[in-house]
Coordinates of C-alpha atoms and ligand atoms in Angstrom, one line a residue:
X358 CA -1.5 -2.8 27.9
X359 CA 1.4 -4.7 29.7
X360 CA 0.4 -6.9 32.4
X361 CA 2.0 -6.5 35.6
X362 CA 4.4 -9.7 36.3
X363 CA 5.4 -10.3 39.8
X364 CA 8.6 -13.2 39.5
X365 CA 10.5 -14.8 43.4
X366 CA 14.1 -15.5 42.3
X367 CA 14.7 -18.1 45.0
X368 CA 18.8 -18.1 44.1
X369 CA 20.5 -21.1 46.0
X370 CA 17.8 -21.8 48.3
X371 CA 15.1 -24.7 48.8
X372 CA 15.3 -28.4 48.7
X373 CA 12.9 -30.3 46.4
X374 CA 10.7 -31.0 49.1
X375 CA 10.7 -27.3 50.4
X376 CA 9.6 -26.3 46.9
X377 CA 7.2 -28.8 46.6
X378 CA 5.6 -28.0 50.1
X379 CA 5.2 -23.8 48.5
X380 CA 4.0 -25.0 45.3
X381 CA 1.4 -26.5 46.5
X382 CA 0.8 -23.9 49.3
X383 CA 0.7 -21.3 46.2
X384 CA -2.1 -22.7 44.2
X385 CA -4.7 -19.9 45.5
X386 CA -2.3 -17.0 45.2
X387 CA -2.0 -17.9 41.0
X388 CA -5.9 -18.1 41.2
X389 CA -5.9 -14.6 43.1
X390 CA -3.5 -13.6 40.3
X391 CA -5.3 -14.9 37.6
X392 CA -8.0 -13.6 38.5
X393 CA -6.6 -9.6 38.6
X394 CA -5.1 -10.6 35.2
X395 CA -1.3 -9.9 37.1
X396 CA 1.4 -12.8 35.6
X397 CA 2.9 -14.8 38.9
X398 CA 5.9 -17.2 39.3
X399 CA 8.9 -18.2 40.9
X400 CA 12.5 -19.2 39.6
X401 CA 13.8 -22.5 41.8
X402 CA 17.2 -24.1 41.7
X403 CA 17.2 -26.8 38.3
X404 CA 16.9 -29.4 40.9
X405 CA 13.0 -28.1 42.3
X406 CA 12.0 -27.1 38.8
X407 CA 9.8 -30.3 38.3
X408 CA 8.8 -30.1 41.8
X409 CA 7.3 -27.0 41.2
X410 CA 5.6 -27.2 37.9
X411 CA 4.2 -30.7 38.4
X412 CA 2.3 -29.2 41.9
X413 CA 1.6 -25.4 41.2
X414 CA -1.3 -24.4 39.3
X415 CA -0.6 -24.3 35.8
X416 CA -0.6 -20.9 35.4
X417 CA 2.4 -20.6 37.3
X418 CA 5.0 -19.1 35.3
X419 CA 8.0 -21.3 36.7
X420 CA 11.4 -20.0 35.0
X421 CA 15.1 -21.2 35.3
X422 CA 17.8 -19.0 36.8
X423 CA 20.5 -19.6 33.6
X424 CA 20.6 -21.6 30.9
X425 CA 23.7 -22.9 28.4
X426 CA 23.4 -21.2 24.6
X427 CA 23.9 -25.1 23.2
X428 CA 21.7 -27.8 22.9
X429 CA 24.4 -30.3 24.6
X430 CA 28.2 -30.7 24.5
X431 CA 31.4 -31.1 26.8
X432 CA 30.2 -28.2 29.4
X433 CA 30.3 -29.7 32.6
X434 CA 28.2 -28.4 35.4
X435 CA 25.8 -26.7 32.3
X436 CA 21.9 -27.3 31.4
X437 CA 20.3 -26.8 27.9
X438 CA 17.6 -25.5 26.6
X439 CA 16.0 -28.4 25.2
X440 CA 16.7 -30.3 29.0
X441 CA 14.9 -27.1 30.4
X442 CA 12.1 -27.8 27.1
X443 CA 11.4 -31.4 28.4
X444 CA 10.5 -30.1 32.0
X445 CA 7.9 -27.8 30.3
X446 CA 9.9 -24.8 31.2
X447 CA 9.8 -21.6 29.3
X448 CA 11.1 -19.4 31.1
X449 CA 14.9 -18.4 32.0
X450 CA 16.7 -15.4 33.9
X451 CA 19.3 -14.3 32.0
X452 CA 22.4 -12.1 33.1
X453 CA 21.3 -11.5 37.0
X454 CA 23.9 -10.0 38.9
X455 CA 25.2 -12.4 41.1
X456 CA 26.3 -14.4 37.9
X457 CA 27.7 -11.7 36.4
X458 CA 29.5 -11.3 39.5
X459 CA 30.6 -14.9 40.4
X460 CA 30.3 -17.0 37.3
X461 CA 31.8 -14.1 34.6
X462 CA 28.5 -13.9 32.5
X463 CA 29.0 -10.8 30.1
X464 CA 26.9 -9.3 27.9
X465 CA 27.6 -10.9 25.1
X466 CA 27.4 -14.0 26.5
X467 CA 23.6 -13.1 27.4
X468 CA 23.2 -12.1 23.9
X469 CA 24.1 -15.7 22.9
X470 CA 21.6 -17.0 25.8
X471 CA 19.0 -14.9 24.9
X472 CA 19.2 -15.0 21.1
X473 CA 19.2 -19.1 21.7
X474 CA 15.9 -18.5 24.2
X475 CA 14.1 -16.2 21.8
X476 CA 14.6 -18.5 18.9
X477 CA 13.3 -21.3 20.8
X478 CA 10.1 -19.4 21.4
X479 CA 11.0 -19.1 25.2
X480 CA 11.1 -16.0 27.3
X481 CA 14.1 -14.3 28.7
X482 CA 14.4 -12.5 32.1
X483 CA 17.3 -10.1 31.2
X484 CA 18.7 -8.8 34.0
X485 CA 20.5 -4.7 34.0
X486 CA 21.8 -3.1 37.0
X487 CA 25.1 -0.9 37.9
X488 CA 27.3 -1.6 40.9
X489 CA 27.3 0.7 43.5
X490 CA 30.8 2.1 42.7
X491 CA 29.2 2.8 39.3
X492 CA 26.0 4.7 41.0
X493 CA 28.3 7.0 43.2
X494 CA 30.3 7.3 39.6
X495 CA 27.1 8.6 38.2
X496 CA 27.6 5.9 35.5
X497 CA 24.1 4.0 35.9
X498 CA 22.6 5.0 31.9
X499 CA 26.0 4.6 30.6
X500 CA 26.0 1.2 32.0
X501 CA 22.8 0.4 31.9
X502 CA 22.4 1.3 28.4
X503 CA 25.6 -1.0 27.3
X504 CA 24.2 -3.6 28.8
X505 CA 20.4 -3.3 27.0
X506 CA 22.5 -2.8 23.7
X507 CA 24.7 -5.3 24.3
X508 CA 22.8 -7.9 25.6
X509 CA 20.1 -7.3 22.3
X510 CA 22.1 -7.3 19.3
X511 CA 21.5 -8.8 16.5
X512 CA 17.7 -9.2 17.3
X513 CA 14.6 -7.9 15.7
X514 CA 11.6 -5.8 16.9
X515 CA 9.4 -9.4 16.2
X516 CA 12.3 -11.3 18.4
X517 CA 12.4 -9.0 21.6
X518 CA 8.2 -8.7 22.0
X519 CA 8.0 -11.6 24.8
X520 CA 11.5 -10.3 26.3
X521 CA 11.1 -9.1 30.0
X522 CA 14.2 -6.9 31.3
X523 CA 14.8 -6.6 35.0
X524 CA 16.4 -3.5 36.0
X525 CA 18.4 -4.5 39.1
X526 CA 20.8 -2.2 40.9
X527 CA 23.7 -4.5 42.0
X528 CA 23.7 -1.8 45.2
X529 CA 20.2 -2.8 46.0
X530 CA 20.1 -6.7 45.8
X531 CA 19.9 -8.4 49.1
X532 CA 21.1 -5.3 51.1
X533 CA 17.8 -3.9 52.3
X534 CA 18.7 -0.5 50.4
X535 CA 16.1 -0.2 47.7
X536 CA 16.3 2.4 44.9
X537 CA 14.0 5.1 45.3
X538 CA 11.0 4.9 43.6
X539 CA 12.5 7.7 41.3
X540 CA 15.1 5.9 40.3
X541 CA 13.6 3.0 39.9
X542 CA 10.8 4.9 37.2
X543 CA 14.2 7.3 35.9
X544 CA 16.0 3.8 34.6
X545 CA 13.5 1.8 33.6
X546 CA 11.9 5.1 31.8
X547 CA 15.3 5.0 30.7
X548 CA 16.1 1.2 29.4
X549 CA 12.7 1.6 27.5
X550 CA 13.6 4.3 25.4
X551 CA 16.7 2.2 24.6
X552 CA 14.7 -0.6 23.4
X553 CA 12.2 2.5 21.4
X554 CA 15.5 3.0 19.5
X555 CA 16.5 -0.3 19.0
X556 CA 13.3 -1.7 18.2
X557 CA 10.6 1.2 17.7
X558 CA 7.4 1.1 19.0
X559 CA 7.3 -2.3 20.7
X560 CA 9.4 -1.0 23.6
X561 CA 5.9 -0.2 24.5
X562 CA 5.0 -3.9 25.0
X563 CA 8.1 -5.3 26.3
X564 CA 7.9 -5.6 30.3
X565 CA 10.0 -4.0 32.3
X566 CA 10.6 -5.2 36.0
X567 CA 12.2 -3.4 39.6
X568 CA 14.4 -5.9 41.4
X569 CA 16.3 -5.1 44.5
X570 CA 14.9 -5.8 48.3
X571 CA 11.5 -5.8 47.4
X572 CA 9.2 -6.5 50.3
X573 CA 5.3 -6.4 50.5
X574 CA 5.6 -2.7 52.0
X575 CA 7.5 -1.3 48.9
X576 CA 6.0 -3.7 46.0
X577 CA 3.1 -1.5 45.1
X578 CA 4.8 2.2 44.9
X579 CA 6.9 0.6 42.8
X580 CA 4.5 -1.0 40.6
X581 CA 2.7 2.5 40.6
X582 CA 5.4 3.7 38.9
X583 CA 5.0 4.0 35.0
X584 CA 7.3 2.5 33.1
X585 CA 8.1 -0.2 36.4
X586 CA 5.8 -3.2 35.1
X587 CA 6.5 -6.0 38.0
X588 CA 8.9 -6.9 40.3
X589 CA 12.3 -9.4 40.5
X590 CA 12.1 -10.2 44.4
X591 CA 14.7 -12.6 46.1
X592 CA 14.4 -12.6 49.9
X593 CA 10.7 -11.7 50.0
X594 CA 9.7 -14.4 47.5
X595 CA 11.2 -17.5 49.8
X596 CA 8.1 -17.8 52.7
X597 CA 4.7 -18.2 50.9
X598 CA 3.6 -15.5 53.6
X599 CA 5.9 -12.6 52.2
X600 CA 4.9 -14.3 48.4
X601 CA 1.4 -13.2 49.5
X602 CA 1.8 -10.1 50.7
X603 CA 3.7 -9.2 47.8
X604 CA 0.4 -10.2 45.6
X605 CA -2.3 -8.8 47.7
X606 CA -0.6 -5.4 47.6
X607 CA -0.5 -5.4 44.3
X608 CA -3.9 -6.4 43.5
Ligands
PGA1559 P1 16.4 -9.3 46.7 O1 16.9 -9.9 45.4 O2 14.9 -9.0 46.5 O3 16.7 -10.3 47.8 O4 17.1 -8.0 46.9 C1 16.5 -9.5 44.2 C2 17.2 -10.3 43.1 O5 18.4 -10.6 43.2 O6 16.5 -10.7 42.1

């Protein structure tokens, strides 16, 4: 039985003190989500990640939205694993369009992220999606399906159980155009028999999330859907208000 996960990518927004202020506004929501055995968290800037964990509950699954492959070195600008470790966070999105986008992230620079994650017993977010150019093209599974491959290799069934894959259509992100709920069930139908053929049957435990303008009026058909196991939300996950009414629908 998966359990459903519901995850607020809050991109480039908050100050420390904002996040505080929602962290500690979000304690009963986690207890609400506890409670109907759903997972619940949020992924802040690097700079709000303390901020959060130290006044959430601690069953708020608080995650980082990239992470460097080395433990330290000449990267300038780049955070490690084991700085992520001392923080007490476990969690990292990996691969999410907009840094695919901006900041040149392939997929085989996830694999490196997420083969570094996985053997530090932490759990990657791996974020799929096509462009829209690649929709129209009718290209989504080919793409899609590179980037689960791609993105994987080298792991083992073992390795992948905790993983979590988002399937988030770049078309969809921030633009108030969702996927239909039939797309969203045909893909991620679709990325888990990928991961059945990669890695047998624990496809059938590995999560499997809808990201794209979820609000709280779209979050539950979307979590009615089969193979759709939680939700990647951005917009909707900033105001504790819209945090909420994404939970209660879900409930
Ligand atoms: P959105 O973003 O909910 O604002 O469309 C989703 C995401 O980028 O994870």
């Amino acid at each position: 039985m998966r359990r459903k996960l519901l995850l607020g990518n809050w991109k480039m927004n908050k100050l420390a003190s904002e996040a505080k202020e929602f962290a500690i506004s979000s304690k009963p929501l986690v207890q609400k989500a506890k409670d109907a055995g759903i997972d619940i968290g949020v992924a802040p800037t690097y700079l709000s990640l303390q901020a959060v964990k130290e006044n959430a509950s601690s069953d708020m699954i608080v995650a980082a939205q990239n992470v460097h492959q080395l433990v330290s070195g000449a990267y300038t600008g780049e955070v490690s694993i084991p700085m992520l470790k001392e923080f007490g966070i476990d969690w990292v999105i990996i691969g999410h369009s907009e840094r695919r986008t901006y900041d040149n992230e392939t997929n085989a620079k996830c694999n490196a992220k997420i083969k570094a994650l996985i053997s530090n017993n932490m759990v990657p977010v791996y974020c799929v999606g096509e462009t829209l150019v690649e929709f129209e093209g009718g290209l989504t599974k080919e793409i899609v399906g590179t980037q689960v491959r791609d993105g994987l290799k080298d792991l083992t069934a073992e390795e992948v159980k905790n993983l979590v894959v988002a399937y988030e259509p770049v078309w969809s992100i921030g633009t108030g155009k969702n996927a239909s709920t039939e797309i969203a069930q045909d893909i991620c139908h679709f990325i888990r028999e990928v991961l059945r053929e990669l890695f047998g049957e624990v496809a059938d435990e590995i999560r499997i999330l809808y990201g794209g303008s979820v609000k709280p009026e779209n979050v539950k058909a979307y979590l009615s859907c089969e193979d759709v196991d939680g939700a990647l939300v951005g917009g909707a996950s900033l105001k504790i208000d819209s945090y909420e009414g994404l939970l209660l629908n879900i409930l």
